[in-house]
């Protein structure tokens, strides 16, 4: 008699998640500032004028490209603010980004994209020094290239790096990470940086495996924070909190720890970008010609 075990069952026995991570471990994250050349026009799905800054961020299998234009003239007098700049945020998804769904979504009518664009604008407005650019406009466009969960968090991280690449002053880096809590297999655990499968389990929409599905104790909490200031700028929880404020506080603390880990990766990418620009200024940079 032979017994076969699924991979998820084996990972559950050794207290690992479905993708092999520990509960408080974030997905592999890579950041690339200056992903698009600043002297040429962006693609048709992105703003048509020259890019001031750009960044490409990958969190696990989720990949997001962000482009920043400005500060520039508002164009219309009705868009001008006398004491600060106007922040325009647009979030788009590519047709191939969600697995199993190839529909083209309209960012002006899709409810989820409009909501996430608003949340992204709220998080960035807390850090950008908009008062330094009165009567001007800063445009941030985010394109989701691949979506395996956590696209809002990846979009916030990419937008922050693109703003830094554009030279726009910030109070602090806005770093985003999610945390979740649910009862699965008789154990109640808190995990950080949820992927698509874990988000579906936390929200009770299925997902299979050892995640167990959502219960009344499930919590999914995306958080954006300025870790160096210890300030939370965004926390969105759509779950019913049966454990009260104490349960929410535990998940929030775990998410803040994830934001700290994300900040270390982003800071390393910024230092690498700065070192590359300094070497270019000194004439010691390696020139790589690419066909755009």
mmCIF file of N, CA and C in Angstrom, residues 143-260:
data_model
loop_
_atom_site.group_PDB
_atom_site.id
_atom_site.type_symbol
_atom_site.label_atom_id
_atom_site.label_comp_id
_atom_site.label_asym_id
_atom_site.label_seq_id
_atom_site.Cartn_x
_atom_site.Cartn_y
_atom_site.Cartn_z
ATOM 1 N N UNK A 143 1.203 50.351 -14.407
ATOM 2 C CA UNK A 143 0.768 49.253 -15.262
ATOM 3 C C UNK A 143 1.094 47.929 -14.575
ATOM 4 N N UNK A 144 0.066 47.138 -14.295
ATOM 5 C CA UNK A 144 0.255 45.821 -13.688
ATOM 6 C C UNK A 144 0.550 44.829 -14.801
ATOM 7 N N UNK A 145 1.764 44.292 -14.812
ATOM 8 C CA UNK A 145 2.180 43.362 -15.857
ATOM 9 C C UNK A 145 1.851 41.915 -15.501
ATOM 10 N N UNK A 146 1.913 41.584 -14.221
ATOM 11 C CA UNK A 146 1.584 40.234 -13.761
ATOM 12 C C UNK A 146 0.990 40.357 -12.367
ATOM 13 N N UNK A 147 -0.070 39.605 -12.127
ATOM 14 C CA UNK A 147 -0.810 39.734 -10.863
ATOM 15 C C UNK A 147 -0.938 38.365 -10.196
ATOM 16 N N UNK A 148 -0.136 38.157 -9.161
ATOM 17 C CA UNK A 148 -0.247 36.953 -8.343
ATOM 18 C C UNK A 148 -0.591 37.334 -6.899
ATOM 19 N N UNK A 149 -1.361 38.407 -6.748
ATOM 20 C CA UNK A 149 -1.740 38.881 -5.425
ATOM 21 C C UNK A 149 -0.841 40.015 -4.967
ATOM 22 N N UNK A 150 -1.439 40.978 -4.258
ATOM 23 C CA UNK A 150 -0.669 42.100 -3.731
ATOM 24 C C UNK A 150 -0.311 43.139 -4.774
ATOM 25 N N UNK A 151 -1.190 43.345 -5.774
ATOM 26 C CA UNK A 151 -0.840 44.331 -6.797
ATOM 27 C C UNK A 151 -0.894 45.754 -6.271
ATOM 28 N N UNK A 152 -1.754 46.039 -5.299
ATOM 29 C CA UNK A 152 -1.792 47.380 -4.721
ATOM 30 C C UNK A 152 -0.501 47.671 -3.979
ATOM 31 N N UNK A 153 -0.010 46.723 -3.192
ATOM 32 C CA UNK A 153 1.234 46.922 -2.460
ATOM 33 C C UNK A 153 2.406 47.106 -3.427
ATOM 34 N N UNK A 154 2.464 46.290 -4.480
ATOM 35 C CA UNK A 154 3.538 46.431 -5.462
ATOM 36 C C UNK A 154 3.442 47.766 -6.187
ATOM 37 N N UNK A 155 2.207 48.229 -6.457
ATOM 38 C CA UNK A 155 2.027 49.512 -7.136
ATOM 39 C C UNK A 155 2.522 50.666 -6.264
ATOM 40 N N UNK A 156 2.243 50.614 -4.965
ATOM 41 C CA UNK A 156 2.711 51.672 -4.064
ATOM 42 C C UNK A 156 4.233 51.696 -4.010
ATOM 43 N N UNK A 157 4.846 50.525 -3.920
ATOM 44 C CA UNK A 157 6.308 50.461 -3.864
ATOM 45 C C UNK A 157 6.932 50.954 -5.165
ATOM 46 N N UNK A 158 6.341 50.569 -6.305
ATOM 47 C CA UNK A 158 6.866 51.014 -7.593
ATOM 48 C C UNK A 158 6.690 52.516 -7.775
ATOM 49 N N UNK A 159 5.549 53.052 -7.355
ATOM 50 C CA UNK A 159 5.306 54.486 -7.481
ATOM 51 C C UNK A 159 6.293 55.285 -6.628
ATOM 52 N N UNK A 160 6.590 54.803 -5.433
ATOM 53 C CA UNK A 160 7.558 55.494 -4.575
ATOM 54 C C UNK A 160 8.920 55.553 -5.233
ATOM 55 N N UNK A 161 9.372 54.432 -5.791
ATOM 56 C CA UNK A 161 10.682 54.405 -6.443
ATOM 57 C C UNK A 161 10.694 55.252 -7.709
ATOM 58 N N UNK A 162 9.595 55.280 -8.453
ATOM 59 C CA UNK A 162 9.529 56.113 -9.651
ATOM 60 C C UNK A 162 9.579 57.594 -9.296
ATOM 61 N N UNK A 163 8.929 57.978 -8.206
ATOM 62 C CA UNK A 163 9.001 59.372 -7.751
ATOM 63 C C UNK A 163 10.424 59.741 -7.341
ATOM 64 N N UNK A 164 11.116 58.816 -6.679
ATOM 65 C CA UNK A 164 12.513 59.065 -6.312
ATOM 66 C C UNK A 164 13.365 59.197 -7.568
ATOM 67 N N UNK A 165 13.126 58.340 -8.552
ATOM 68 C CA UNK A 165 13.878 58.402 -9.806
ATOM 69 C C UNK A 165 13.615 59.706 -10.546
ATOM 70 N N UNK A 166 12.403 60.266 -10.387
ATOM 71 C CA UNK A 166 12.063 61.544 -11.024
ATOM 72 C C UNK A 166 12.607 62.742 -10.257
ATOM 73 N N UNK A 167 13.166 62.514 -9.071
ATOM 74 C CA UNK A 167 13.728 63.610 -8.287
ATOM 75 C C UNK A 167 12.702 64.419 -7.532
ATOM 76 N N UNK A 168 11.533 63.879 -7.304
ATOM 77 C CA UNK A 168 10.483 64.584 -6.566
ATOM 78 C C UNK A 168 10.695 64.351 -5.072
ATOM 79 N N UNK A 169 10.788 65.414 -4.278
ATOM 80 C CA UNK A 169 11.101 65.252 -2.843
ATOM 81 C C UNK A 169 9.957 64.600 -2.068
ATOM 82 N N UNK A 170 10.332 63.681 -1.174
ATOM 83 C CA UNK A 170 9.382 62.964 -0.328
ATOM 84 C C UNK A 170 9.761 63.127 1.132
ATOM 85 N N UNK A 171 8.779 63.055 2.002
ATOM 86 C CA UNK A 171 9.052 63.036 3.438
ATOM 87 C C UNK A 171 9.779 61.759 3.841
ATOM 88 N N UNK A 172 9.350 60.664 3.270
ATOM 89 C CA UNK A 172 9.912 59.350 3.567
ATOM 90 C C UNK A 172 9.438 58.396 2.484
ATOM 91 N N UNK A 173 10.125 57.289 2.317
ATOM 92 C CA UNK A 173 9.674 56.274 1.378
ATOM 93 C C UNK A 173 8.392 55.630 1.889
ATOM 94 N N UNK A 174 7.407 55.507 0.999
ATOM 95 C CA UNK A 174 6.171 54.808 1.332
ATOM 96 C C UNK A 174 6.340 53.343 0.921
ATOM 97 N N UNK A 175 6.325 52.461 1.891
ATOM 98 C CA UNK A 175 6.518 51.030 1.654
ATOM 99 C C UNK A 175 5.230 50.298 2.012
ATOM 100 N N UNK A 176 4.885 49.327 1.201
ATOM 101 C CA UNK A 176 3.617 48.621 1.398
ATOM 102 C C UNK A 176 3.847 47.119 1.479
ATOM 103 N N UNK A 177 3.072 46.484 2.348
ATOM 104 C CA UNK A 177 3.104 45.038 2.502
ATOM 105 C C UNK A 177 1.783 44.623 3.144
ATOM 106 N N UNK A 178 1.386 43.399 2.922
ATOM 107 C CA UNK A 178 0.138 42.901 3.486
ATOM 108 C C UNK A 178 0.415 41.869 4.566
ATOM 109 N N UNK A 179 -0.585 41.639 5.387
ATOM 110 C CA UNK A 179 -0.528 40.581 6.400
ATOM 111 C C UNK A 179 -1.915 39.975 6.504
ATOM 112 N N UNK A 180 -1.975 38.742 6.908
ATOM 113 C CA UNK A 180 -3.247 38.059 7.019
ATOM 114 C C UNK A 180 -3.258 37.108 8.198
ATOM 115 N N UNK A 181 -4.465 36.789 8.634
ATOM 116 C CA UNK A 181 -4.629 35.866 9.754
ATOM 117 C C UNK A 181 -5.901 35.053 9.527
ATOM 118 N N UNK A 182 -5.778 33.746 9.651
ATOM 119 C CA UNK A 182 -6.947 32.892 9.552
ATOM 120 C C UNK A 182 -6.663 31.566 10.229
ATOM 121 N N UNK A 183 -7.725 30.840 10.521
ATOM 122 C CA UNK A 183 -7.617 29.529 11.149
ATOM 123 C C UNK A 183 -7.586 28.477 10.058
ATOM 124 N N UNK A 184 -6.509 27.710 10.016
ATOM 125 C CA UNK A 184 -6.349 26.672 9.004
ATOM 126 C C UNK A 184 -5.721 25.455 9.652
ATOM 127 N N UNK A 185 -6.357 24.309 9.477
ATOM 128 C CA UNK A 185 -5.791 23.085 10.018
ATOM 129 C C UNK A 185 -5.722 23.075 11.530
ATOM 130 N N UNK A 186 -6.612 23.788 12.175
ATOM 131 C CA UNK A 186 -6.628 23.796 13.627
ATOM 132 C C UNK A 186 -5.651 24.760 14.251
ATOM 133 N N UNK A 187 -4.892 25.496 13.444
ATOM 134 C CA UNK A 187 -3.918 26.454 13.972
ATOM 135 C C UNK A 187 -4.264 27.844 13.489
ATOM 136 N N UNK A 188 -4.031 28.807 14.336
ATOM 137 C CA UNK A 188 -4.309 30.202 14.026
ATOM 138 C C UNK A 188 -2.974 30.901 13.837
ATOM 139 N N UNK A 189 -2.690 31.345 12.606
ATOM 140 C CA UNK A 189 -1.385 31.918 12.331
ATOM 141 C C UNK A 189 -1.518 33.228 11.573
ATOM 142 N N UNK A 190 -0.463 34.035 11.681
ATOM 143 C CA UNK A 190 -0.369 35.307 10.974
ATOM 144 C C UNK A 190 0.739 35.186 9.947
ATOM 145 N N UNK A 191 0.449 35.538 8.709
ATOM 146 C CA UNK A 191 1.431 35.470 7.639
ATOM 147 C C UNK A 191 1.582 36.851 7.013
ATOM 148 N N UNK A 192 2.726 37.065 6.355
ATOM 149 C CA UNK A 192 3.082 38.358 5.785
ATOM 150 C C UNK A 192 3.232 38.227 4.279
ATOM 151 N N UNK A 193 2.838 39.266 3.554
ATOM 152 C CA UNK A 193 2.990 39.348 2.100
ATOM 153 C C UNK A 193 2.263 38.193 1.422
ATOM 154 N N UNK A 194 0.947 38.259 1.417
ATOM 155 C CA UNK A 194 0.132 37.170 0.892
ATOM 156 C C UNK A 194 0.158 37.137 -0.635
ATOM 157 N N UNK A 195 0.188 35.933 -1.188
ATOM 158 C CA UNK A 195 0.061 35.786 -2.631
ATOM 159 C C UNK A 195 -1.410 35.579 -2.993
ATOM 160 N N UNK A 196 -1.689 35.362 -4.272
ATOM 161 C CA UNK A 196 -3.070 35.264 -4.726
ATOM 162 C C UNK A 196 -3.818 34.122 -4.040
ATOM 163 N N UNK A 197 -3.165 32.980 -3.912
ATOM 164 C CA UNK A 197 -3.817 31.820 -3.312
ATOM 165 C C UNK A 197 -4.163 32.074 -1.848
ATOM 166 N N UNK A 198 -3.266 32.725 -1.123
ATOM 167 C CA UNK A 198 -3.507 32.998 0.289
ATOM 168 C C UNK A 198 -4.565 34.076 0.474
ATOM 169 N N UNK A 199 -4.601 35.046 -0.439
ATOM 170 C CA UNK A 199 -5.632 36.082 -0.366
ATOM 171 C C UNK A 199 -7.009 35.476 -0.593
ATOM 172 N N UNK A 200 -7.117 34.560 -1.550
ATOM 173 C CA UNK A 200 -8.387 33.892 -1.793
ATOM 174 C C UNK A 200 -8.815 33.076 -0.580
ATOM 175 N N UNK A 201 -7.846 32.438 0.093
ATOM 176 C CA UNK A 201 -8.176 31.670 1.293
ATOM 177 C C UNK A 201 -8.617 32.586 2.426
ATOM 178 N N UNK A 202 -7.933 33.722 2.577
ATOM 179 C CA UNK A 202 -8.276 34.652 3.650
ATOM 180 C C UNK A 202 -9.638 35.297 3.423
ATOM 181 N N UNK A 203 -9.970 35.527 2.148
ATOM 182 C CA UNK A 203 -11.256 36.151 1.828
ATOM 183 C C UNK A 203 -12.382 35.137 1.697
ATOM 184 N N UNK A 204 -12.045 33.849 1.821
ATOM 185 C CA UNK A 204 -13.069 32.822 1.741
ATOM 186 C C UNK A 204 -13.575 32.568 0.346
ATOM 187 N N UNK A 205 -12.751 32.885 -0.677
ATOM 188 C CA UNK A 205 -13.168 32.666 -2.064
ATOM 189 C C UNK A 205 -12.511 31.446 -2.662
ATOM 190 N N UNK A 206 -12.007 30.584 -1.819
ATOM 191 C CA UNK A 206 -11.390 29.364 -2.334
ATOM 192 C C UNK A 206 -9.911 29.542 -2.481
ATOM 193 N N UNK A 207 -9.270 28.617 -3.095
ATOM 194 C CA UNK A 207 -7.837 28.667 -3.302
ATOM 195 C C UNK A 207 -7.227 27.328 -3.056
ATOM 196 N N UNK A 208 -7.945 26.431 -2.392
ATOM 197 C CA UNK A 208 -7.485 25.059 -2.267
ATOM 198 C C UNK A 208 -6.298 24.925 -1.385
ATOM 199 N N UNK A 209 -5.639 23.750 -1.490
ATOM 200 C CA UNK A 209 -4.415 23.529 -0.756
ATOM 201 C C UNK A 209 -4.657 23.454 0.720
ATOM 202 N N UNK A 210 -3.644 23.846 1.481
ATOM 203 C CA UNK A 210 -3.724 23.771 2.923
ATOM 204 C C UNK A 210 -4.158 25.086 3.540
ATOM 205 N N UNK A 211 -4.692 26.020 2.727
ATOM 206 C CA UNK A 211 -5.062 27.317 3.265
ATOM 207 C C UNK A 211 -6.398 27.279 3.972
ATOM 208 N N UNK A 212 -7.239 26.333 3.630
ATOM 209 C CA UNK A 212 -8.414 26.075 4.448
ATOM 210 C C UNK A 212 -9.620 26.910 4.181
ATOM 211 N N UNK A 213 -9.516 27.962 3.365
ATOM 212 C CA UNK A 213 -10.701 28.783 3.126
ATOM 213 C C UNK A 213 -10.939 29.771 4.236
ATOM 214 N N UNK A 214 -11.718 30.803 3.957
ATOM 215 C CA UNK A 214 -11.941 31.851 4.936
ATOM 216 C C UNK A 214 -12.956 31.454 5.983
ATOM 217 N N UNK A 215 -12.754 31.919 7.206
ATOM 218 C CA UNK A 215 -13.704 31.745 8.280
ATOM 219 C C UNK A 215 -13.972 33.102 8.890
ATOM 220 N N UNK A 216 -14.744 33.107 9.976
ATOM 221 C CA UNK A 216 -15.057 34.376 10.630
ATOM 222 C C UNK A 216 -13.831 34.998 11.279
ATOM 223 N N UNK A 217 -12.727 34.224 11.414
ATOM 224 C CA UNK A 217 -11.526 34.742 12.047
ATOM 225 C C UNK A 217 -10.499 35.226 11.031
ATOM 226 N N UNK A 218 -10.817 35.195 9.739
ATOM 227 C CA UNK A 218 -9.846 35.575 8.730
ATOM 228 C C UNK A 218 -9.717 37.087 8.654
ATOM 229 N N UNK A 219 -8.492 37.538 8.406
ATOM 230 C CA UNK A 219 -8.202 38.961 8.237
ATOM 231 C C UNK A 219 -7.208 39.093 7.097
ATOM 232 N N UNK A 220 -7.481 39.991 6.157
ATOM 233 C CA UNK A 220 -6.522 40.349 5.111
ATOM 234 C C UNK A 220 -6.333 41.853 5.173
ATOM 235 N N UNK A 221 -5.110 42.287 5.405
ATOM 236 C CA UNK A 221 -4.843 43.696 5.686
ATOM 237 C C UNK A 221 -3.662 44.209 4.873
ATOM 238 N N UNK A 222 -3.896 44.917 3.756
ATOM 239 C CA UNK A 222 -2.809 45.627 3.070
ATOM 240 C C UNK A 222 -2.479 46.916 3.834
ATOM 241 N N UNK A 223 -1.197 47.167 4.011
ATOM 242 C CA UNK A 223 -0.750 48.324 4.790
ATOM 243 C C UNK A 223 0.336 49.062 4.014
ATOM 244 N N UNK A 224 0.248 50.391 4.000
ATOM 245 C CA UNK A 224 1.311 51.246 3.477
ATOM 246 C C UNK A 224 1.775 52.153 4.611
ATOM 247 N N UNK A 225 3.080 52.258 4.776
ATOM 248 C CA UNK A 225 3.623 53.000 5.907
ATOM 249 C C UNK A 225 4.906 53.711 5.505
ATOM 250 N N UNK A 226 5.266 54.688 6.319
ATOM 251 C CA UNK A 226 6.580 55.321 6.227
ATOM 252 C C UNK A 226 7.393 54.788 7.407
ATOM 253 N N UNK A 227 8.160 53.715 7.207
ATOM 254 C CA UNK A 227 8.776 53.005 8.335
ATOM 255 C C UNK A 227 9.725 53.846 9.173
ATOM 256 N N UNK A 228 10.480 54.752 8.547
ATOM 257 C CA UNK A 228 11.434 55.549 9.303
ATOM 258 C C UNK A 228 10.740 56.529 10.233
ATOM 259 N N UNK A 229 9.519 56.894 9.903
ATOM 260 C CA UNK A 229 8.721 57.773 10.761
ATOM 261 C C UNK A 229 7.774 56.980 11.652
ATOM 262 N N UNK A 230 7.601 55.700 11.359
ATOM 263 C CA UNK A 230 6.655 54.901 12.123
ATOM 264 C C UNK A 230 5.220 55.318 11.902
ATOM 265 N N UNK A 231 4.906 55.782 10.675
ATOM 266 C CA UNK A 231 3.581 56.311 10.367
ATOM 267 C C UNK A 231 2.866 55.396 9.389
ATOM 268 N N UNK A 232 1.638 55.054 9.685
ATOM 269 C CA UNK A 232 0.795 54.284 8.777
ATOM 270 C C UNK A 232 -0.012 55.263 7.932
ATOM 271 N N UNK A 233 0.127 55.173 6.613
ATOM 272 C CA UNK A 233 -0.593 56.086 5.717
ATOM 273 C C UNK A 233 -1.779 55.405 5.058
ATOM 274 N N UNK A 234 -1.828 54.070 5.101
ATOM 275 C CA UNK A 234 -2.949 53.359 4.500
ATOM 276 C C UNK A 234 -3.077 51.991 5.145
ATOM 277 N N UNK A 235 -4.285 51.650 5.551
ATOM 278 C CA UNK A 235 -4.583 50.323 6.086
ATOM 279 C C UNK A 235 -6.022 50.003 5.709
ATOM 280 N N UNK A 236 -6.200 49.035 4.851
ATOM 281 C CA UNK A 236 -7.526 48.701 4.343
ATOM 282 C C UNK A 236 -7.887 47.289 4.769
ATOM 283 N N UNK A 237 -8.916 47.158 5.573
ATOM 284 C CA UNK A 237 -9.370 45.856 6.051
ATOM 285 C C UNK A 237 -10.847 45.699 5.719
ATOM 286 N N UNK A 238 -11.156 44.730 4.877
ATOM 287 C CA UNK A 238 -12.545 44.464 4.494
ATOM 288 C C UNK A 238 -13.099 43.240 5.196
ATOM 289 N N UNK A 239 -12.367 42.716 6.177
ATOM 290 C CA UNK A 239 -12.790 41.510 6.883
ATOM 291 C C UNK A 239 -13.527 41.873 8.166
ATOM 292 N N UNK A 240 -14.382 40.976 8.605
ATOM 293 C CA UNK A 240 -15.091 41.164 9.863
ATOM 294 C C UNK A 240 -14.186 40.710 11.009
ATOM 295 N N UNK A 241 -13.940 41.604 11.968
ATOM 296 C CA UNK A 241 -12.989 41.340 13.045
ATOM 297 C C UNK A 241 -13.713 40.725 14.237
ATOM 298 N N UNK A 242 -13.639 39.400 14.334
ATOM 299 C CA UNK A 242 -14.247 38.743 15.486
ATOM 300 C C UNK A 242 -13.387 38.868 16.729
ATOM 301 N N UNK A 243 -12.071 39.089 16.542
ATOM 302 C CA UNK A 243 -11.165 39.205 17.682
ATOM 303 C C UNK A 243 -11.029 40.608 18.217
ATOM 304 N N UNK A 244 -11.701 41.563 17.591
ATOM 305 C CA UNK A 244 -11.668 42.933 18.068
ATOM 306 C C UNK A 244 -10.364 43.632 17.730
ATOM 307 N N UNK A 245 -10.087 44.708 18.471
ATOM 308 C CA UNK A 245 -8.918 45.542 18.209
ATOM 309 C C UNK A 245 -7.616 44.787 18.452
ATOM 310 N N UNK A 246 -7.633 43.841 19.375
ATOM 311 C CA UNK A 246 -6.404 43.089 19.660
ATOM 312 C C UNK A 246 -5.968 42.262 18.454
ATOM 313 N N UNK A 247 -6.920 41.588 17.807
ATOM 314 C CA UNK A 247 -6.595 40.804 16.611
ATOM 315 C C UNK A 247 -6.109 41.703 15.486
ATOM 316 N N UNK A 248 -6.755 42.850 15.321
ATOM 317 C CA UNK A 248 -6.321 43.792 14.288
ATOM 318 C C UNK A 248 -4.912 44.296 14.578
ATOM 319 N N UNK A 249 -4.615 44.596 15.831
ATOM 320 C CA UNK A 249 -3.291 45.095 16.200
ATOM 321 C C UNK A 249 -2.189 44.096 15.910
ATOM 322 N N UNK A 250 -2.446 42.807 16.127
ATOM 323 C CA UNK A 250 -1.434 41.786 15.853
ATOM 324 C C UNK A 250 -1.131 41.706 14.363
ATOM 325 N N UNK A 251 -2.170 41.749 13.533
ATOM 326 C CA UNK A 251 -1.962 41.691 12.092
ATOM 327 C C UNK A 251 -1.274 42.966 11.604
ATOM 328 N N UNK A 252 -1.655 44.118 12.143
ATOM 329 C CA UNK A 252 -1.030 45.378 11.758
ATOM 330 C C UNK A 252 0.452 45.385 12.119
ATOM 331 N N UNK A 253 0.789 44.857 13.278
ATOM 332 C CA UNK A 253 2.192 44.789 13.683
ATOM 333 C C UNK A 253 3.003 43.907 12.732
ATOM 334 N N UNK A 254 2.405 42.788 12.307
ATOM 335 C CA UNK A 254 3.086 41.912 11.356
ATOM 336 C C UNK A 254 3.269 42.613 10.013
ATOM 337 N N UNK A 255 2.257 43.358 9.581
ATOM 338 C CA UNK A 255 2.359 44.082 8.319
ATOM 339 C C UNK A 255 3.423 45.167 8.391
ATOM 340 N N UNK A 256 3.547 45.841 9.528
ATOM 341 C CA UNK A 256 4.582 46.852 9.693
ATOM 342 C C UNK A 256 5.972 46.221 9.625
ATOM 343 N N UNK A 257 6.106 45.023 10.176
ATOM 344 C CA UNK A 257 7.378 44.318 10.042
ATOM 345 C C UNK A 257 7.684 43.990 8.591
ATOM 346 N N UNK A 258 6.656 43.621 7.818
ATOM 347 C CA UNK A 258 6.853 43.391 6.394
ATOM 348 C C UNK A 258 7.242 44.659 5.654
ATOM 349 N N UNK A 259 6.644 45.792 6.029
ATOM 350 C CA UNK A 259 7.011 47.076 5.415
ATOM 351 C C UNK A 259 8.467 47.420 5.683
ATOM 352 N N UNK A 260 8.955 47.079 6.866
ATOM 353 C CA UNK A 260 10.356 47.336 7.194
ATOM 354 C C UNK A 260 11.277 46.508 6.289
#
